[in-house]
Amino acid sequence: PVQLAERKDTHMKLYYSPGACSMVPHIVLREAGYEFDLEKVDIPGKKTEKGDDFWKINPKGYVPALKLDSGEVLTEVGVVIQYLADNKPESGLAPKFGTMERYHLMEAVNFAASEIHKQIGALFNPKMTPEMKEVQLGVIGRRFNALEQALEGRPYIMGDKYSVADAYLFGVLNWTHVFKIDLGKWPNIKAFMARVGARPAVQETMKAEGLIK
C-alpha cells in the first residue's frame, strides 16, 4: 500500500496561467473541496504575480506547479491531480491504488497527457507551417476518433463515475476553441464537453481564471 502524505488543511498554492493545462488541477482542487491559494504566472517572462522568479519554483519553467504545505513543489498535471484525489479519498475522484480501476484511471490520464494534451498543445508552436499543422490535425483527428469510441454509451471516460481523468480531458480539449477545431464530427466528445463544462467546480474555475463571465 502507498503511504499518503499526512493531510493538513493549511493552504496549498497552485501556480497557474489562465486557460493553460494548470486549469486541470485548479478544477480538481475545487471538485475535492480544498482550501488553496492561486498565483498567476507570466509564462514568457517566467515571473509570478508577486514578482518571484518562476524558474526557482519549477525549474522546468511551465505550469502547473503545486506548492504543498511542506513547501515541497509537485509538477506534471497527471501526477498533481492523482495526488489531490488520493489525499481526499472521500471526493471519489480516483479509485484506490492497487485496484484494476486505478490502472484504468492511470491509462486514461496517460492518454489525456500524451495523446490529447501534447497533440493539441503542439499547435501552439508559432513556427508550425501550414503543412505541419495539417499533419498534426490528422493525428489529433485519429486520437479524437479513439476517444469518441471510448465515450460511446458512457457519460465519463471511466463510465458512470466522474474522475480526475475527465477534468484532464476537459481542460485540454477546451483548446479546440482556440484552434477552431469543430467537435461536430465527434458527438460523444461534444456531449462530454458540455456535461463536464456544466459542473459547478468547472464553472467556478473558468470564472476564477477569467475565461468566462
PDB file of C-alpha atoms in Angstrom:
ATOM      1  CA  PRO A   1       0.000   0.000   0.000  1.00  0.00           C
ATOM      2  CA  VAL A   2       1.161   3.513  -0.793  1.00  0.00           C
ATOM      3  CA  GLN A   3       1.603   5.766   2.214  1.00  0.00           C
ATOM      4  CA  LEU A   4      -0.025   9.116   1.512  1.00  0.00           C
ATOM      5  CA  ALA A   5       1.262  12.343   2.949  1.00  0.00           C
ATOM      6  CA  GLU A   6      -0.378  13.278   6.223  1.00  0.00           C
ATOM      7  CA  ARG A   7      -3.277  15.554   5.449  1.00  0.00           C
ATOM      8  CA  LYS A   8      -3.250  19.085   6.709  1.00  0.00           C
ATOM      9  CA  ASP A   9      -5.759  21.776   5.938  1.00  0.00           C
ATOM     10  CA  THR A  10      -3.360  24.684   5.551  1.00  0.00           C
ATOM     11  CA  HIS A  11      -3.374  26.202   2.114  1.00  0.00           C
ATOM     12  CA  MET A  12      -1.613  24.760  -0.845  1.00  0.00           C
ATOM     13  CA  LYS A  13      -0.712  27.141  -3.635  1.00  0.00           C
ATOM     14  CA  LEU A  14      -1.330  26.494  -7.314  1.00  0.00           C
ATOM     15  CA  TYR A  15       0.841  28.383  -9.774  1.00  0.00           C
ATOM     16  CA  TYR A  16      -1.242  28.780 -12.911  1.00  0.00           C
ATOM     17  CA  SER A  17      -1.716  30.600 -16.184  1.00  0.00           C
ATOM     18  CA  PRO A  18      -5.309  31.291 -17.326  1.00  0.00           C
ATOM     19  CA  GLY A  19      -6.623  28.628 -19.704  1.00  0.00           C
ATOM     20  CA  ALA A  20      -3.354  26.657 -19.652  1.00  0.00           C
ATOM     21  CA  CYS A  21      -3.232  22.999 -18.560  1.00  0.00           C
ATOM     22  CA  SER A  22      -2.936  24.278 -14.962  1.00  0.00           C
ATOM     23  CA  MET A  23      -6.720  24.679 -15.217  1.00  0.00           C
ATOM     24  CA  VAL A  24      -6.925  20.905 -14.686  1.00  0.00           C
ATOM     25  CA  PRO A  25      -5.537  20.760 -11.102  1.00  0.00           C
ATOM     26  CA  HIS A  26      -7.445  24.010 -10.453  1.00  0.00           C
ATOM     27  CA  ILE A  27     -10.687  22.156 -11.303  1.00  0.00           C
ATOM     28  CA  VAL A  28      -9.669  19.171  -9.138  1.00  0.00           C
ATOM     29  CA  LEU A  29      -8.810  21.414  -6.162  1.00  0.00           C
ATOM     30  CA  ARG A  30     -12.349  22.801  -6.325  1.00  0.00           C
ATOM     31  CA  GLU A  31     -14.008  19.417  -7.008  1.00  0.00           C
ATOM     32  CA  ALA A  32     -12.276  17.888  -3.964  1.00  0.00           C
ATOM     33  CA  GLY A  33     -13.089  20.849  -1.696  1.00  0.00           C
ATOM     34  CA  TYR A  34      -9.550  22.000  -0.914  1.00  0.00           C
ATOM     35  CA  GLU A  35      -8.673  25.363   0.578  1.00  0.00           C
ATOM     36  CA  PHE A  36      -5.990  26.759  -1.699  1.00  0.00           C
ATOM     37  CA  ASP A  37      -4.314  29.892  -2.991  1.00  0.00           C
ATOM     38  CA  LEU A  38      -3.731  30.792  -6.604  1.00  0.00           C
ATOM     39  CA  GLU A  39      -0.772  32.652  -8.036  1.00  0.00           C
ATOM     40  CA  LYS A  40      -0.703  33.626 -11.677  1.00  0.00           C
ATOM     41  CA  VAL A  41       2.472  33.091 -13.682  1.00  0.00           C
ATOM     42  CA  ASP A  42       3.639  35.074 -16.691  1.00  0.00           C
ATOM     43  CA  ILE A  43       4.997  32.101 -18.649  1.00  0.00           C
ATOM     44  CA  PRO A  44       7.035  34.003 -21.289  1.00  0.00           C
ATOM     45  CA  GLY A  45       8.596  36.233 -18.587  1.00  0.00           C
ATOM     46  CA  LYS A  46       8.925  33.359 -16.039  1.00  0.00           C
ATOM     47  CA  LYS A  47       7.709  35.658 -13.254  1.00  0.00           C
ATOM     48  CA  THR A  48       4.884  35.100 -10.782  1.00  0.00           C
ATOM     49  CA  GLU A  49       2.222  37.692  -9.994  1.00  0.00           C
ATOM     50  CA  LYS A  50       4.213  38.602  -6.861  1.00  0.00           C
ATOM     51  CA  GLY A  51       7.387  39.089  -8.894  1.00  0.00           C
ATOM     52  CA  ASP A  52       9.098  35.832  -7.905  1.00  0.00           C
ATOM     53  CA  ASP A  53      11.374  34.021 -10.336  1.00  0.00           C
ATOM     54  CA  PHE A  54       9.288  31.088 -11.573  1.00  0.00           C
ATOM     55  CA  TRP A  55      12.408  29.149 -12.630  1.00  0.00           C
ATOM     56  CA  LYS A  56      13.186  28.775  -8.897  1.00  0.00           C
ATOM     57  CA  ILE A  57       9.721  27.348  -8.203  1.00  0.00           C
ATOM     58  CA  ASN A  58       9.636  24.981 -11.182  1.00  0.00           C
ATOM     59  CA  PRO A  59      12.980  24.616 -13.000  1.00  0.00           C
ATOM     60  CA  LYS A  60      11.040  23.177 -15.975  1.00  0.00           C
ATOM     61  CA  GLY A  61       9.558  26.642 -16.437  1.00  0.00           C
ATOM     62  CA  TYR A  62       5.928  25.705 -17.059  1.00  0.00           C
ATOM     63  CA  VAL A  63       2.678  25.395 -15.124  1.00  0.00           C
ATOM     64  CA  PRO A  64       1.159  23.797 -13.157  1.00  0.00           C
ATOM     65  CA  ALA A  65       3.281  23.767 -10.047  1.00  0.00           C
ATOM     66  CA  LEU A  66       1.564  22.905  -6.779  1.00  0.00           C
ATOM     67  CA  LYS A  67       3.299  24.103  -3.627  1.00  0.00           C
ATOM     68  CA  LEU A  68       2.350  21.779  -0.762  1.00  0.00           C
ATOM     69  CA  ASP A  69       2.035  22.629   2.943  1.00  0.00           C
ATOM     70  CA  SER A  70       5.530  21.240   3.444  1.00  0.00           C
ATOM     71  CA  GLY A  71       6.946  23.711   0.934  1.00  0.00           C
ATOM     72  CA  GLU A  72       7.648  20.870  -1.478  1.00  0.00           C
ATOM     73  CA  VAL A  73       6.584  21.511  -5.088  1.00  0.00           C
ATOM     74  CA  LEU A  74       4.818  18.933  -7.223  1.00  0.00           C
ATOM     75  CA  THR A  75       4.587  19.281 -11.005  1.00  0.00           C
ATOM     76  CA  GLU A  76       3.058  17.487 -14.030  1.00  0.00           C
ATOM     77  CA  VAL A  77      -0.724  17.573 -14.457  1.00  0.00           C
ATOM     78  CA  GLY A  78      -1.313  13.806 -14.345  1.00  0.00           C
ATOM     79  CA  VAL A  79       0.645  13.420 -11.094  1.00  0.00           C
ATOM     80  CA  VAL A  80      -0.733  16.515  -9.352  1.00  0.00           C
ATOM     81  CA  ILE A  81      -4.365  15.532  -9.951  1.00  0.00           C
ATOM     82  CA  GLN A  82      -3.829  11.979  -8.639  1.00  0.00           C
ATOM     83  CA  TYR A  83      -2.059  13.365  -5.563  1.00  0.00           C
ATOM     84  CA  LEU A  84      -5.023  15.684  -4.902  1.00  0.00           C
ATOM     85  CA  ALA A  85      -7.560  12.870  -5.349  1.00  0.00           C
ATOM     86  CA  ASP A  86      -5.586  10.456  -3.131  1.00  0.00           C
ATOM     87  CA  ASN A  87      -5.355  12.971  -0.307  1.00  0.00           C
ATOM     88  CA  LYS A  88      -9.132  13.472  -0.362  1.00  0.00           C
ATOM     89  CA  PRO A  89     -10.331   9.894  -0.927  1.00  0.00           C
ATOM     90  CA  GLU A  90     -13.842  10.891   0.168  1.00  0.00           C
ATOM     91  CA  SER A  91     -14.067  13.006  -3.018  1.00  0.00           C
ATOM     92  CA  GLY A  92     -14.256   9.758  -5.048  1.00  0.00           C
ATOM     93  CA  LEU A  93     -12.176  11.336  -7.826  1.00  0.00           C
ATOM     94  CA  ALA A  94      -9.807   8.365  -8.214  1.00  0.00           C
ATOM     95  CA  PRO A  95     -10.162   4.644  -7.465  1.00  0.00           C
ATOM     96  CA  LYS A  96      -7.916   3.121  -4.792  1.00  0.00           C
ATOM     97  CA  PHE A  97      -4.329   2.190  -5.576  1.00  0.00           C
ATOM     98  CA  GLY A  98      -3.846  -1.462  -6.421  1.00  0.00           C
ATOM     99  CA  THR A  99      -7.287  -1.885  -7.986  1.00  0.00           C
ATOM    100  CA  MET A 100      -7.755  -2.601 -11.669  1.00  0.00           C
ATOM    101  CA  GLU A 101      -9.939   0.522 -11.835  1.00  0.00           C
ATOM    102  CA  ARG A 102      -6.932   2.568 -10.722  1.00  0.00           C
ATOM    103  CA  TYR A 103      -4.852   1.223 -13.593  1.00  0.00           C
ATOM    104  CA  HIS A 104      -7.666   2.155 -15.971  1.00  0.00           C
ATOM    105  CA  LEU A 105      -7.678   5.665 -14.480  1.00  0.00           C
ATOM    106  CA  MET A 106      -3.903   5.901 -14.976  1.00  0.00           C
ATOM    107  CA  GLU A 107      -4.409   4.681 -18.540  1.00  0.00           C
ATOM    108  CA  ALA A 108      -6.976   7.454 -19.152  1.00  0.00           C
ATOM    109  CA  VAL A 109      -4.738  10.094 -17.519  1.00  0.00           C
ATOM    110  CA  ASN A 110      -1.774   8.947 -19.606  1.00  0.00           C
ATOM    111  CA  PHE A 111      -3.867   9.067 -22.795  1.00  0.00           C
ATOM    112  CA  ALA A 112      -5.024  12.592 -21.883  1.00  0.00           C
ATOM    113  CA  ALA A 113      -1.398  13.628 -21.271  1.00  0.00           C
ATOM    114  CA  SER A 114       0.420  12.155 -24.237  1.00  0.00           C
ATOM    115  CA  GLU A 115      -2.258  11.829 -26.896  1.00  0.00           C
ATOM    116  CA  ILE A 116      -4.607  14.770 -26.295  1.00  0.00           C
ATOM    117  CA  HIS A 117      -2.653  17.362 -24.281  1.00  0.00           C
ATOM    118  CA  LYS A 118       0.598  17.067 -26.250  1.00  0.00           C
ATOM    119  CA  GLN A 119      -1.038  16.640 -29.653  1.00  0.00           C
ATOM    120  CA  ILE A 120      -3.309  19.707 -29.371  1.00  0.00           C
ATOM    121  CA  GLY A 121      -0.612  21.604 -27.440  1.00  0.00           C
ATOM    122  CA  ALA A 122       1.759  21.244 -30.405  1.00  0.00           C
ATOM    123  CA  LEU A 123      -0.486  23.676 -32.334  1.00  0.00           C
ATOM    124  CA  PHE A 124       0.624  26.499 -30.002  1.00  0.00           C
ATOM    125  CA  ASN A 125       4.039  26.436 -31.706  1.00  0.00           C
ATOM    126  CA  PRO A 126       4.190  29.738 -33.673  1.00  0.00           C
ATOM    127  CA  LYS A 127       6.693  28.239 -36.142  1.00  0.00           C
ATOM    128  CA  MET A 128       4.353  25.458 -37.242  1.00  0.00           C
ATOM    129  CA  THR A 129       3.942  25.626 -41.022  1.00  0.00           C
ATOM    130  CA  PRO A 130       0.530  25.054 -42.687  1.00  0.00           C
ATOM    131  CA  GLU A 131       1.795  21.630 -43.872  1.00  0.00           C
ATOM    132  CA  MET A 132       2.907  20.634 -40.369  1.00  0.00           C
ATOM    133  CA  LYS A 133      -0.396  21.870 -38.974  1.00  0.00           C
ATOM    134  CA  GLU A 134      -2.304  19.698 -41.463  1.00  0.00           C
ATOM    135  CA  VAL A 135      -0.300  16.615 -40.391  1.00  0.00           C
ATOM    136  CA  GLN A 136      -0.857  17.481 -36.715  1.00  0.00           C
ATOM    137  CA  LEU A 137      -4.607  17.935 -37.205  1.00  0.00           C
ATOM    138  CA  GLY A 138      -4.651  14.476 -38.819  1.00  0.00           C
ATOM    139  CA  VAL A 139      -3.034  12.966 -35.703  1.00  0.00           C
ATOM    140  CA  ILE A 140      -5.481  14.857 -33.461  1.00  0.00           C
ATOM    141  CA  GLY A 141      -8.419  13.576 -35.549  1.00  0.00           C
ATOM    142  CA  ARG A 142      -7.261   9.973 -35.087  1.00  0.00           C
ATOM    143  CA  ARG A 143      -6.917  10.447 -31.322  1.00  0.00           C
ATOM    144  CA  PHE A 144     -10.378  12.029 -31.215  1.00  0.00           C
ATOM    145  CA  ASN A 145     -11.769   9.010 -33.105  1.00  0.00           C
ATOM    146  CA  ALA A 146     -10.365   6.726 -30.379  1.00  0.00           C
ATOM    147  CA  LEU A 147     -11.762   8.955 -27.621  1.00  0.00           C
ATOM    148  CA  GLU A 148     -15.149   9.169 -29.364  1.00  0.00           C
ATOM    149  CA  GLN A 149     -15.289   5.370 -29.312  1.00  0.00           C
ATOM    150  CA  ALA A 150     -14.190   5.201 -25.646  1.00  0.00           C
ATOM    151  CA  LEU A 151     -17.032   7.574 -24.665  1.00  0.00           C
ATOM    152  CA  GLU A 152     -19.694   5.579 -26.539  1.00  0.00           C
ATOM    153  CA  GLY A 153     -22.604   4.908 -24.174  1.00  0.00           C
ATOM    154  CA  ARG A 154     -20.824   6.367 -21.128  1.00  0.00           C
ATOM    155  CA  PRO A 155     -21.006   9.848 -19.632  1.00  0.00           C
ATOM    156  CA  TYR A 156     -17.380   9.845 -18.436  1.00  0.00           C
ATOM    157  CA  ILE A 157     -14.153   8.202 -19.552  1.00  0.00           C
ATOM    158  CA  MET A 158     -14.297   5.684 -16.672  1.00  0.00           C
ATOM    159  CA  GLY A 159     -18.010   5.012 -17.138  1.00  0.00           C
ATOM    160  CA  ASP A 160     -20.700   6.484 -14.893  1.00  0.00           C
ATOM    161  CA  LYS A 161     -18.298   8.000 -12.388  1.00  0.00           C
ATOM    162  CA  TYR A 162     -16.598  11.362 -12.879  1.00  0.00           C
ATOM    163  CA  SER A 163     -12.860  11.281 -12.141  1.00  0.00           C
ATOM    164  CA  VAL A 164      -9.698  13.386 -12.375  1.00  0.00           C
ATOM    165  CA  ALA A 165      -9.183  11.935 -15.894  1.00  0.00           C
ATOM    166  CA  ASP A 166     -12.353  13.738 -17.034  1.00  0.00           C
ATOM    167  CA  ALA A 167     -11.064  17.031 -15.626  1.00  0.00           C
ATOM    168  CA  TYR A 168      -7.815  16.486 -17.553  1.00  0.00           C
ATOM    169  CA  LEU A 169      -9.591  15.676 -20.814  1.00  0.00           C
ATOM    170  CA  PHE A 170     -11.888  18.683 -20.427  1.00  0.00           C
ATOM    171  CA  GLY A 171      -9.028  21.088 -19.691  1.00  0.00           C
ATOM    172  CA  VAL A 172      -7.027  20.218 -22.796  1.00  0.00           C
ATOM    173  CA  LEU A 173      -9.974  19.574 -25.121  1.00  0.00           C
ATOM    174  CA  ASN A 174     -11.077  23.115 -24.268  1.00  0.00           C
ATOM    175  CA  TRP A 175      -8.230  24.281 -26.530  1.00  0.00           C
ATOM    176  CA  THR A 176     -10.305  23.128 -29.528  1.00  0.00           C
ATOM    177  CA  HIS A 177     -11.979  26.582 -29.204  1.00  0.00           C
ATOM    178  CA  VAL A 178      -8.607  28.312 -29.556  1.00  0.00           C
ATOM    179  CA  PHE A 179      -7.755  26.399 -32.738  1.00  0.00           C
ATOM    180  CA  LYS A 180     -11.303  26.375 -34.154  1.00  0.00           C
ATOM    181  CA  ILE A 181     -11.451  22.557 -34.218  1.00  0.00           C
ATOM    182  CA  ASP A 182     -15.106  21.694 -34.753  1.00  0.00           C
ATOM    183  CA  LEU A 183     -16.202  18.858 -32.461  1.00  0.00           C
ATOM    184  CA  GLY A 184     -19.333  18.266 -34.574  1.00  0.00           C
ATOM    185  CA  LYS A 185     -17.706  15.160 -36.090  1.00  0.00           C
ATOM    186  CA  TRP A 186     -17.355  13.679 -32.598  1.00  0.00           C
ATOM    187  CA  PRO A 187     -20.802  13.925 -30.928  1.00  0.00           C
ATOM    188  CA  ASN A 188     -19.760  11.906 -27.847  1.00  0.00           C
ATOM    189  CA  ILE A 189     -16.833  14.263 -27.188  1.00  0.00           C
ATOM    190  CA  LYS A 190     -19.065  17.284 -27.783  1.00  0.00           C
ATOM    191  CA  ALA A 191     -21.650  15.961 -25.291  1.00  0.00           C
ATOM    192  CA  PHE A 192     -18.856  15.111 -22.812  1.00  0.00           C
ATOM    193  CA  MET A 193     -17.507  18.694 -23.006  1.00  0.00           C
ATOM    194  CA  ALA A 194     -20.978  20.133 -22.339  1.00  0.00           C
ATOM    195  CA  ARG A 195     -21.520  17.716 -19.439  1.00  0.00           C
ATOM    196  CA  VAL A 196     -18.205  18.425 -17.709  1.00  0.00           C
ATOM    197  CA  GLY A 197     -18.326  22.126 -18.585  1.00  0.00           C
ATOM    198  CA  ALA A 198     -21.637  22.481 -16.726  1.00  0.00           C
ATOM    199  CA  ARG A 199     -20.183  21.181 -13.429  1.00  0.00           C
ATOM    200  CA  PRO A 200     -20.174  23.894 -10.733  1.00  0.00           C
ATOM    201  CA  ALA A 201     -16.465  23.396  -9.928  1.00  0.00           C
ATOM    202  CA  VAL A 202     -15.575  23.740 -13.626  1.00  0.00           C
ATOM    203  CA  GLN A 203     -17.688  26.886 -13.967  1.00  0.00           C
ATOM    204  CA  GLU A 204     -16.065  28.371 -10.828  1.00  0.00           C
ATOM    205  CA  THR A 205     -12.589  27.556 -12.155  1.00  0.00           C
ATOM    206  CA  MET A 206     -13.241  29.169 -15.523  1.00  0.00           C
ATOM    207  CA  LYS A 207     -14.676  32.276 -13.854  1.00  0.00           C
ATOM    208  CA  ALA A 208     -11.700  32.495 -11.464  1.00  0.00           C
ATOM    209  CA  GLU A 209      -9.309  32.322 -14.453  1.00  0.00           C
ATOM    210  CA  GLY A 210     -11.286  34.970 -16.342  1.00  0.00           C
ATOM    211  CA  LEU A 211     -12.241  32.581 -19.160  1.00  0.00           C
ATOM    212  CA  ILE A 212     -15.992  33.102 -18.751  1.00  0.00           C
ATOM    213  CA  LYS A 213     -18.009  35.841 -17.041  1.00  0.00           C
TER     214      LYS A 213
END
